[in-house]
Short mmCIF file of C-alpha atoms in Angstrom, two decimals:
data_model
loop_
_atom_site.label_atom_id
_atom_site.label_comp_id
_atom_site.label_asym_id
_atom_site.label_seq_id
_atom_site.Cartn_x
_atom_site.Cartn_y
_atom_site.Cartn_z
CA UNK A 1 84.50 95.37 70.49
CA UNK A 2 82.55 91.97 70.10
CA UNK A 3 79.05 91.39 69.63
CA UNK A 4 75.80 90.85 72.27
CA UNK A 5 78.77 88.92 74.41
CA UNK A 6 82.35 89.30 75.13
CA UNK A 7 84.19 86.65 76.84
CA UNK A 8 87.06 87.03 79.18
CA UNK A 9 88.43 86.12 82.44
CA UNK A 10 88.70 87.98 86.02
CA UNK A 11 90.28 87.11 89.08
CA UNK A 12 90.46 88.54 92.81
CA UNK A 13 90.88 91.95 93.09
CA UNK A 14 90.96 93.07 97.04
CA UNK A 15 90.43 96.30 98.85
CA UNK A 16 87.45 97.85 96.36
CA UNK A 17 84.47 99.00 98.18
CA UNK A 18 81.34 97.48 98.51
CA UNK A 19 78.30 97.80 96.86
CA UNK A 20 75.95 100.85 98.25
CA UNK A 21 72.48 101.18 97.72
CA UNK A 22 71.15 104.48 96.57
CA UNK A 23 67.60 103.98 97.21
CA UNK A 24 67.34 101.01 99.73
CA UNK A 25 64.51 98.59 100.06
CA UNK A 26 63.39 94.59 98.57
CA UNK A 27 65.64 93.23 96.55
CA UNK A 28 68.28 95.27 97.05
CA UNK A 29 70.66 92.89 98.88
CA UNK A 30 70.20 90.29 95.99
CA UNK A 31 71.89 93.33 93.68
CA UNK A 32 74.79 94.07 96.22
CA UNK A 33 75.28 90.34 96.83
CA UNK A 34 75.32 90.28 92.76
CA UNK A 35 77.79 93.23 92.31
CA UNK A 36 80.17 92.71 95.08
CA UNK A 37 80.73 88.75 93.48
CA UNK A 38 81.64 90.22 90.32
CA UNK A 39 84.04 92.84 92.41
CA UNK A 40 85.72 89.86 94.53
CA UNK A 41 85.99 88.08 91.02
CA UNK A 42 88.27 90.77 89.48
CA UNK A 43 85.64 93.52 87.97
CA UNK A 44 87.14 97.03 89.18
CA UNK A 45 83.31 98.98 89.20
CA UNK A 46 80.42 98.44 88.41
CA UNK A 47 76.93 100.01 88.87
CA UNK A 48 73.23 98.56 88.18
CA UNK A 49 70.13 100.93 87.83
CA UNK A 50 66.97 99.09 88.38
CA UNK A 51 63.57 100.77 87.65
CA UNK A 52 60.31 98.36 87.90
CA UNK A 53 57.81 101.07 86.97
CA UNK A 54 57.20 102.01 90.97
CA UNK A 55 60.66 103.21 92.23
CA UNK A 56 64.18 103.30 90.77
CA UNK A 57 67.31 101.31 93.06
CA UNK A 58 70.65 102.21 91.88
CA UNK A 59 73.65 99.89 93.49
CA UNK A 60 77.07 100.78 92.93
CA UNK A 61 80.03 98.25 93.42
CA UNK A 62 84.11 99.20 93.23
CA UNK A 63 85.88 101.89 91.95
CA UNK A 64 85.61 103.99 89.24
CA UNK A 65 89.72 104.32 88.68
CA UNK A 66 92.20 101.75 90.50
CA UNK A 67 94.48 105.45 90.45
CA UNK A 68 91.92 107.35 92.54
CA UNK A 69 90.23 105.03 94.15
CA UNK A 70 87.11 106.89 94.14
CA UNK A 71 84.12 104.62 94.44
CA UNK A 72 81.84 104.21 91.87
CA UNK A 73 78.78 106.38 92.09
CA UNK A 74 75.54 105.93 90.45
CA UNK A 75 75.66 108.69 88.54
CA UNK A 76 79.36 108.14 86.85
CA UNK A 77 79.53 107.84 83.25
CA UNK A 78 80.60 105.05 80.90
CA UNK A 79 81.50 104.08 77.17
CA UNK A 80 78.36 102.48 76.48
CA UNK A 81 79.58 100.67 73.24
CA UNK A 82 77.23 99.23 70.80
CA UNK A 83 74.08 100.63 72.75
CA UNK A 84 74.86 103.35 70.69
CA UNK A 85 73.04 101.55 67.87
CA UNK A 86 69.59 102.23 69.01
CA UNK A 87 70.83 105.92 69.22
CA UNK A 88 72.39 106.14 65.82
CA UNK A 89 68.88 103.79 64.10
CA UNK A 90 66.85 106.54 65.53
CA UNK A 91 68.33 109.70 63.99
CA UNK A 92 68.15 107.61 60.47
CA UNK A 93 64.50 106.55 61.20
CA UNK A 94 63.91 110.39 62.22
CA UNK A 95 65.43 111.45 58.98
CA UNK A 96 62.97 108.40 56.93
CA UNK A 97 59.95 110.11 58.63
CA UNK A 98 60.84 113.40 57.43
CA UNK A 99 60.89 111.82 53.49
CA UNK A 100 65.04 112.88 53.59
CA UNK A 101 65.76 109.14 53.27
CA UNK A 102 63.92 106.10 52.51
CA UNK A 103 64.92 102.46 54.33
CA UNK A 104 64.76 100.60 50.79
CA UNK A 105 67.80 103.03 49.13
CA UNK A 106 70.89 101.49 48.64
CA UNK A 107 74.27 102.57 50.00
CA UNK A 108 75.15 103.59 45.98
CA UNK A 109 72.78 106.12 46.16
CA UNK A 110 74.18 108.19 49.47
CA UNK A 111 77.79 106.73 48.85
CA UNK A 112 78.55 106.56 45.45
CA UNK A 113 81.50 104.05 45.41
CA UNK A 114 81.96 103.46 48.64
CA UNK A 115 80.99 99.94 48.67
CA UNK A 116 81.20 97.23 45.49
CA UNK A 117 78.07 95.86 45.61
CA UNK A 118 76.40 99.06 47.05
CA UNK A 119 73.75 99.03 44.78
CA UNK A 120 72.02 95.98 46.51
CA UNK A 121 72.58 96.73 50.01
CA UNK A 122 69.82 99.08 51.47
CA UNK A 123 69.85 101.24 54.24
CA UNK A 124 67.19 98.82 56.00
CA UNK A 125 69.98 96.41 55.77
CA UNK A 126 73.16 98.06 57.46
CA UNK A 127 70.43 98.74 60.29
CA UNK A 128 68.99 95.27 60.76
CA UNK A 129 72.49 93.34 60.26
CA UNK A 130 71.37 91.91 57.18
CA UNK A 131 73.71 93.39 54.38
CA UNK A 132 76.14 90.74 53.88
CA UNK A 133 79.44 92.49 54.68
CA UNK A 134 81.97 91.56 56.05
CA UNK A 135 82.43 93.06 59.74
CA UNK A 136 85.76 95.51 59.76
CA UNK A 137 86.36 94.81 63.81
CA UNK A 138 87.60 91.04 62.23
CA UNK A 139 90.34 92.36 60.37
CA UNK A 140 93.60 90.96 61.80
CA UNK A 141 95.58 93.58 60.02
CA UNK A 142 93.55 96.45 61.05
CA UNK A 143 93.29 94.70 64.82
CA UNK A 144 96.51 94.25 65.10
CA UNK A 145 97.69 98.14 64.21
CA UNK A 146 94.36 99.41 66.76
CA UNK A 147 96.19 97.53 68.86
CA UNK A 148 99.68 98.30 68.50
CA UNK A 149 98.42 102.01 69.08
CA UNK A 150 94.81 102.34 70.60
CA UNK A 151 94.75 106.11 70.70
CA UNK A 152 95.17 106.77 66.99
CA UNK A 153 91.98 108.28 65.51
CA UNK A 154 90.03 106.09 63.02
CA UNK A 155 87.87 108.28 60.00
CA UNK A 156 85.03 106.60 59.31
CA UNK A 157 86.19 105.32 55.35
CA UNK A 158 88.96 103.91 57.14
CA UNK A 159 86.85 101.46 59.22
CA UNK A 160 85.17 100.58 55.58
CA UNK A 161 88.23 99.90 53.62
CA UNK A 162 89.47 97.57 56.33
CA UNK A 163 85.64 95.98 55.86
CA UNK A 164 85.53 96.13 51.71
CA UNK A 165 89.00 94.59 51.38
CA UNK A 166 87.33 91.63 52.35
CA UNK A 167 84.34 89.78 50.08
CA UNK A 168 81.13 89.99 51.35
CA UNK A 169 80.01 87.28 53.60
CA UNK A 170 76.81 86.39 52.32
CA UNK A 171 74.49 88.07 50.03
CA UNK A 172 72.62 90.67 50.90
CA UNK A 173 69.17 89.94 53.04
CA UNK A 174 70.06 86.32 53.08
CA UNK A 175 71.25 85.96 56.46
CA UNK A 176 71.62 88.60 59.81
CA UNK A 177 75.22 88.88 60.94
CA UNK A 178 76.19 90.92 63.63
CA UNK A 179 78.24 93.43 61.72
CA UNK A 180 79.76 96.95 63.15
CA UNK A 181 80.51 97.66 59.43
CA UNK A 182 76.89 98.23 58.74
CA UNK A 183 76.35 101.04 61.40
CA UNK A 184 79.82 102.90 60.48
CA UNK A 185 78.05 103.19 56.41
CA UNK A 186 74.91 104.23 58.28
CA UNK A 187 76.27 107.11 60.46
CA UNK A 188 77.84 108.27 56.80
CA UNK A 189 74.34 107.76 55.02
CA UNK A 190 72.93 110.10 57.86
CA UNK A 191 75.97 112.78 57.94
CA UNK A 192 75.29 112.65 53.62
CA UNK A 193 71.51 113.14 53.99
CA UNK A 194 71.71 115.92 56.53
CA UNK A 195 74.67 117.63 56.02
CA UNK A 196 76.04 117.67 59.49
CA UNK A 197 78.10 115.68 61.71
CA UNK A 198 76.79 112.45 63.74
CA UNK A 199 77.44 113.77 66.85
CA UNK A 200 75.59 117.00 66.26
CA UNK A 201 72.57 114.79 65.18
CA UNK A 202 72.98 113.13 67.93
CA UNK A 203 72.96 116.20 70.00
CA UNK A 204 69.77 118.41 68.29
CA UNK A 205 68.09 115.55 67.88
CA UNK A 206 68.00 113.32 71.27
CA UNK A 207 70.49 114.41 73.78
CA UNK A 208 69.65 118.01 73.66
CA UNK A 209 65.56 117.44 73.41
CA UNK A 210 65.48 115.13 75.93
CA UNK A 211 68.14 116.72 78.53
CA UNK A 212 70.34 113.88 78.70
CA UNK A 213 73.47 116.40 79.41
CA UNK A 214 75.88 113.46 80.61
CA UNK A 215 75.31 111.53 77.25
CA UNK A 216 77.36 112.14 73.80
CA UNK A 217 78.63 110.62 70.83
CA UNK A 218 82.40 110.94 71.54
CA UNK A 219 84.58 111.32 68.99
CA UNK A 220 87.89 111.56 70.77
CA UNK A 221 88.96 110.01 73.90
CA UNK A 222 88.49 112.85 76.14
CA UNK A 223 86.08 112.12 79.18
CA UNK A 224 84.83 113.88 82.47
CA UNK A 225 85.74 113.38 85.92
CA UNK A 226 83.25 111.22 87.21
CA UNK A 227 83.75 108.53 84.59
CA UNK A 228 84.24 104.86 85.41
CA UNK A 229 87.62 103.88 83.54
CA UNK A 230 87.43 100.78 82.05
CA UNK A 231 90.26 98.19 82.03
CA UNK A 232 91.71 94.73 80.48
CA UNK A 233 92.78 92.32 82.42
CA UNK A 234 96.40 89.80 81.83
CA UNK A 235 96.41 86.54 82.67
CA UNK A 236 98.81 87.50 85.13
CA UNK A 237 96.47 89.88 86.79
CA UNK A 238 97.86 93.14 86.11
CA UNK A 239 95.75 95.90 84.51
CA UNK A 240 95.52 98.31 81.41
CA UNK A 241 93.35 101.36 81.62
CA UNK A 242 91.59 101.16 77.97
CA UNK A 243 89.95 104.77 78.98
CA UNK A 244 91.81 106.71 76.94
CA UNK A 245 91.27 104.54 74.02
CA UNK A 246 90.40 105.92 70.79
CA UNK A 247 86.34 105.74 70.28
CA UNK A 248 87.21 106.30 67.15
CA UNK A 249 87.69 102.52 66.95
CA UNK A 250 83.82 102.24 67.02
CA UNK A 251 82.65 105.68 66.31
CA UNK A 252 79.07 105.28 64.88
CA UNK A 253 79.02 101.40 65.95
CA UNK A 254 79.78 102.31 69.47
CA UNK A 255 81.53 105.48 70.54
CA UNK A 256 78.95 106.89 72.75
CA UNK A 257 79.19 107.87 76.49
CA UNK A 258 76.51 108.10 79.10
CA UNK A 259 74.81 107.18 82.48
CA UNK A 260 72.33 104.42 83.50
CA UNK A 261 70.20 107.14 84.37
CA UNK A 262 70.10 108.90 81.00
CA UNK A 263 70.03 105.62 78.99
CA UNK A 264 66.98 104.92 80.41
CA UNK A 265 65.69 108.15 79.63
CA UNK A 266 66.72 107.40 76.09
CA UNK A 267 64.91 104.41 75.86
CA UNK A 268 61.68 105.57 77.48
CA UNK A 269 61.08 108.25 75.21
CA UNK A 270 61.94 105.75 72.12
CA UNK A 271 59.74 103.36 73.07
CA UNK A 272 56.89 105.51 74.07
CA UNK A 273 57.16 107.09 70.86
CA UNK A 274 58.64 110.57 72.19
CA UNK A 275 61.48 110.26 69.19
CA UNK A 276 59.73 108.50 66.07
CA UNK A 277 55.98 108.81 65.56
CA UNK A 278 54.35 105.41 65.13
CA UNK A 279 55.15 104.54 61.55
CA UNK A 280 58.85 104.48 62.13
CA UNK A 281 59.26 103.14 65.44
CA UNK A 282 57.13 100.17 64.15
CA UNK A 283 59.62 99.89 61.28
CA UNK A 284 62.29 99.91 64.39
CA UNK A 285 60.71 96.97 65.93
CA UNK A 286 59.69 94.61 63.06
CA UNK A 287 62.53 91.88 63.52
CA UNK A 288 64.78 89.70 61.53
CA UNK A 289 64.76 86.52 63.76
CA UNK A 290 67.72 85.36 66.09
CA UNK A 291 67.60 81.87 66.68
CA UNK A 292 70.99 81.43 68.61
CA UNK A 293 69.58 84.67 71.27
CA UNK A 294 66.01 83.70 71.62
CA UNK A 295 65.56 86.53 70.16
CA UNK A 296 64.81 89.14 67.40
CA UNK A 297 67.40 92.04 65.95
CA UNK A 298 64.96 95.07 64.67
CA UNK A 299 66.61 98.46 63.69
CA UNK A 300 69.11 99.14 66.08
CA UNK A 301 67.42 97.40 68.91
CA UNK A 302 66.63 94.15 69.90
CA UNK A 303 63.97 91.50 71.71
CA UNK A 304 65.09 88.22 73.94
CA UNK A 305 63.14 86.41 75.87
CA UNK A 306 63.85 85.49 79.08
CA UNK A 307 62.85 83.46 81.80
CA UNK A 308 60.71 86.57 83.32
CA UNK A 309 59.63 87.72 80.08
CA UNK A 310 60.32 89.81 76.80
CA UNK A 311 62.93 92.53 77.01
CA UNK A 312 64.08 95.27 74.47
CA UNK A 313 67.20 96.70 74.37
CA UNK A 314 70.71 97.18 73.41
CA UNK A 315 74.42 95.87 75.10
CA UNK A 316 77.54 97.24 74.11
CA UNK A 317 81.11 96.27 74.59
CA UNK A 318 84.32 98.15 74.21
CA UNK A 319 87.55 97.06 75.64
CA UNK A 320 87.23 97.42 79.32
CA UNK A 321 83.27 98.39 79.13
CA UNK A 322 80.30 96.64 79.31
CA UNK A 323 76.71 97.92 79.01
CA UNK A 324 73.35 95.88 79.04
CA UNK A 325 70.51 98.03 78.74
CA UNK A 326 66.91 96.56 78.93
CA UNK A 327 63.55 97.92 79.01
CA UNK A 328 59.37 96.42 78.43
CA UNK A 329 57.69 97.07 75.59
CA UNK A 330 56.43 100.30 77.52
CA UNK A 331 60.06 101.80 78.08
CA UNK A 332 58.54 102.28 81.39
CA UNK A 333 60.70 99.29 82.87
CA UNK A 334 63.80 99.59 82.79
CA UNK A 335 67.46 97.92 83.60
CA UNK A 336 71.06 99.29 82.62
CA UNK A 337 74.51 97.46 84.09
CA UNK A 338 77.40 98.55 83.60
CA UNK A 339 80.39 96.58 84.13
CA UNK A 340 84.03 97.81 83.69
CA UNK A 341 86.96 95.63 83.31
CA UNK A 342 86.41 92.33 80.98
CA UNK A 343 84.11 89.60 82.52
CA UNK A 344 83.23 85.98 81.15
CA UNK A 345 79.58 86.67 80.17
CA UNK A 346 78.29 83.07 79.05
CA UNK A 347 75.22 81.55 80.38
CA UNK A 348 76.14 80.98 84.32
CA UNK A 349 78.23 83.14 85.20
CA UNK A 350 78.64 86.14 87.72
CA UNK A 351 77.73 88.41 85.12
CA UNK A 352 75.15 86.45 83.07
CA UNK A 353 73.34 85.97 86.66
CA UNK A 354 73.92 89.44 87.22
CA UNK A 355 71.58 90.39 84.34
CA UNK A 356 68.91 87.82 85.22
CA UNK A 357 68.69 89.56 88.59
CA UNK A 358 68.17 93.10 87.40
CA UNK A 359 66.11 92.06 84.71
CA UNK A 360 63.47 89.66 86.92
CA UNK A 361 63.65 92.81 89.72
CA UNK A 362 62.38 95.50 86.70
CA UNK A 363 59.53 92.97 85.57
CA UNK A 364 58.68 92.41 89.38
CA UNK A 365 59.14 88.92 89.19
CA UNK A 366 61.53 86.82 91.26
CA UNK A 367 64.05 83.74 89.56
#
């Protein structure tokens, strides 16, 4: 549910498979070795597609459901959380290039008293994490009842209430705050403007074009067979299966599910300017800067730099699931991990080196 990072702790977990190689060759062994450490550290599956513009490696890691104990396969799908962002940003920017919607109207003018202050908060703003509000996923009181029962379904002006009981937390355009508030109003500006539901945007306008028939905005908990369950983890080691948690909990911020395959697909075509003509994926790109990530935030995606150069992309985290998905400038490099169960992610550790591996091996550089 948090941010770019979600911090947690895993221990030993014993008799998971280990990671296979689906397309074997350099730099392969340095993503098993990579994998199987966050396995033996407590991660139940995880999977790694790595494509550095000349050939694609996919290594798999674990099981996709301690129950079955089916390993993972390359193909599985997975809640890929906030990554749904970039998904969301582009049906909005697809509606601003057809003149339904402009980036500088405020949130009054789609949802008329919706949100106090609406009429100073634009659209550009929920999408760059600029608006000011205050983030509905901090709630205590709604926390604490998500918790108490994670299946319950979630409307959309639910998830807004719990944010607008709160005062905003800056102005609006005077700071960026990561805020899932921001993309729940936006998947209701875009449902407003064109009449229809998210996911049925979602669908006509980049799953179905583009073919990616393993990918969909879910809007219950329902999932298919090969799907890598994701699961918390006590301190006292035993396990909860979060996959039939509500998505509900996220919906526009995050309630998506895909494959590494098809979410670099997704990005390809984005960046190569297959979904927005030029005008609007520049819009997508100009950034708000992120000091603390090295880093810019544009509409629904983002920039870092890293130690072998500058990456664009989306993660996403929902209880149990974690997705990093990087790509160059190009969208023809790419790099999706997925990680189920929760991991410590901070600079050092299994799963921060993790992503330092697959992202030098796409830009064909070595750390």
């Amino acid at each position: 549910m948090r941010k770019w990072i979600t911090v947690a702790v895993a221990a030993v977990l014993v008799g998971v498979p280990s990671a296979t190689a689906m397309a074997k060759g350099a730099g392969d062994g340095e993503l098993r070795e990579s994998l199987d450490a966050l396995v033996r550290a407590g991660v139940t599956g995880a999977v790694v597609r790595v494509d550095d513009g000349q050939r694609v490696r996919t290594v798999a890691s674990g099981v996709a459901s301690l129950e079955s104990r089916r390993p993972v396969g390359g193909a599985d799908s997975f809640r890929i959380a906030s990554v749904t962002k970039s998904f969301v940003s582009t049906v909005m920017l697809q509606l601003v290039g057809e003149g339904r919607v402009r980036l500088s109207d405020s949130v009054e003018r789609w949802l008329p008293g919706v949100v106090p202050g609406g009429r100073g908060i634009t659209v550009r703003q929920l999408l760059n994490h600029t608006s000011g509000l205050y983030d509905y996923s901090e709630d205590q009181g709604w926390l604490a009842i998500a918790m108490a029962d994670p299946s319950r379904s979630w409307a959309a002006r639910e998830l807004v209430a719990a944010a607008t009981a709160h005062p905003p937390v800056s102005e609006p355009g005077a700071q960026w705050k990561y805020n899932n508030t921001n993309y729940i109003l936006a998947g209701l500006i875009a449902e407003t403007v064109a009449k229809r539901p998210l996911a049925r945007l979602v669908a006509e306008r980049i799953t179905g074009p583009l073919r990616l028939r393993d990918t969909f905005l879910a809007t219950d908990p329902r999932v298919g067979p090969n799907h890598i369950h994701g699961y918390l983890r006590s301190p006292e080691g035993e396990y909860t299966d979060t996959t039939s948690w509500s998505p509900t909990m996220q919906g526009a911020a995050g309630a998506m599910v895909s494959t590494p395959a098809d979410v670099s697909r997704f990005y390809r075509a984005l960046l190569s300017g297959e979904l927005l003509d030029q005008r609007q994926l520049q819009e997508m790109l100009t950034t708000v800067r992120v000091e603390e990530r090295h880093g810019g935030y544009g509409l629904g995606i983002y920039y870092i730099d890293t130690q072998c150069g500058r990456v664009w992309g989306h993660a996403g985290d929902f209880p149990g699931h974690h997705t990093i998905a990087y790509q160059d400038r190009s969208g023809r490099r790419s790099a999706v991990l997925e990680v189920a169960t929760d991991v410590d992610q901070e600079p050092g550790s299994l799963f921060d080196n993790t992503v330092t591996t697959m992202v030098c091996q796409m830009m064909g550089k070595r750390h």
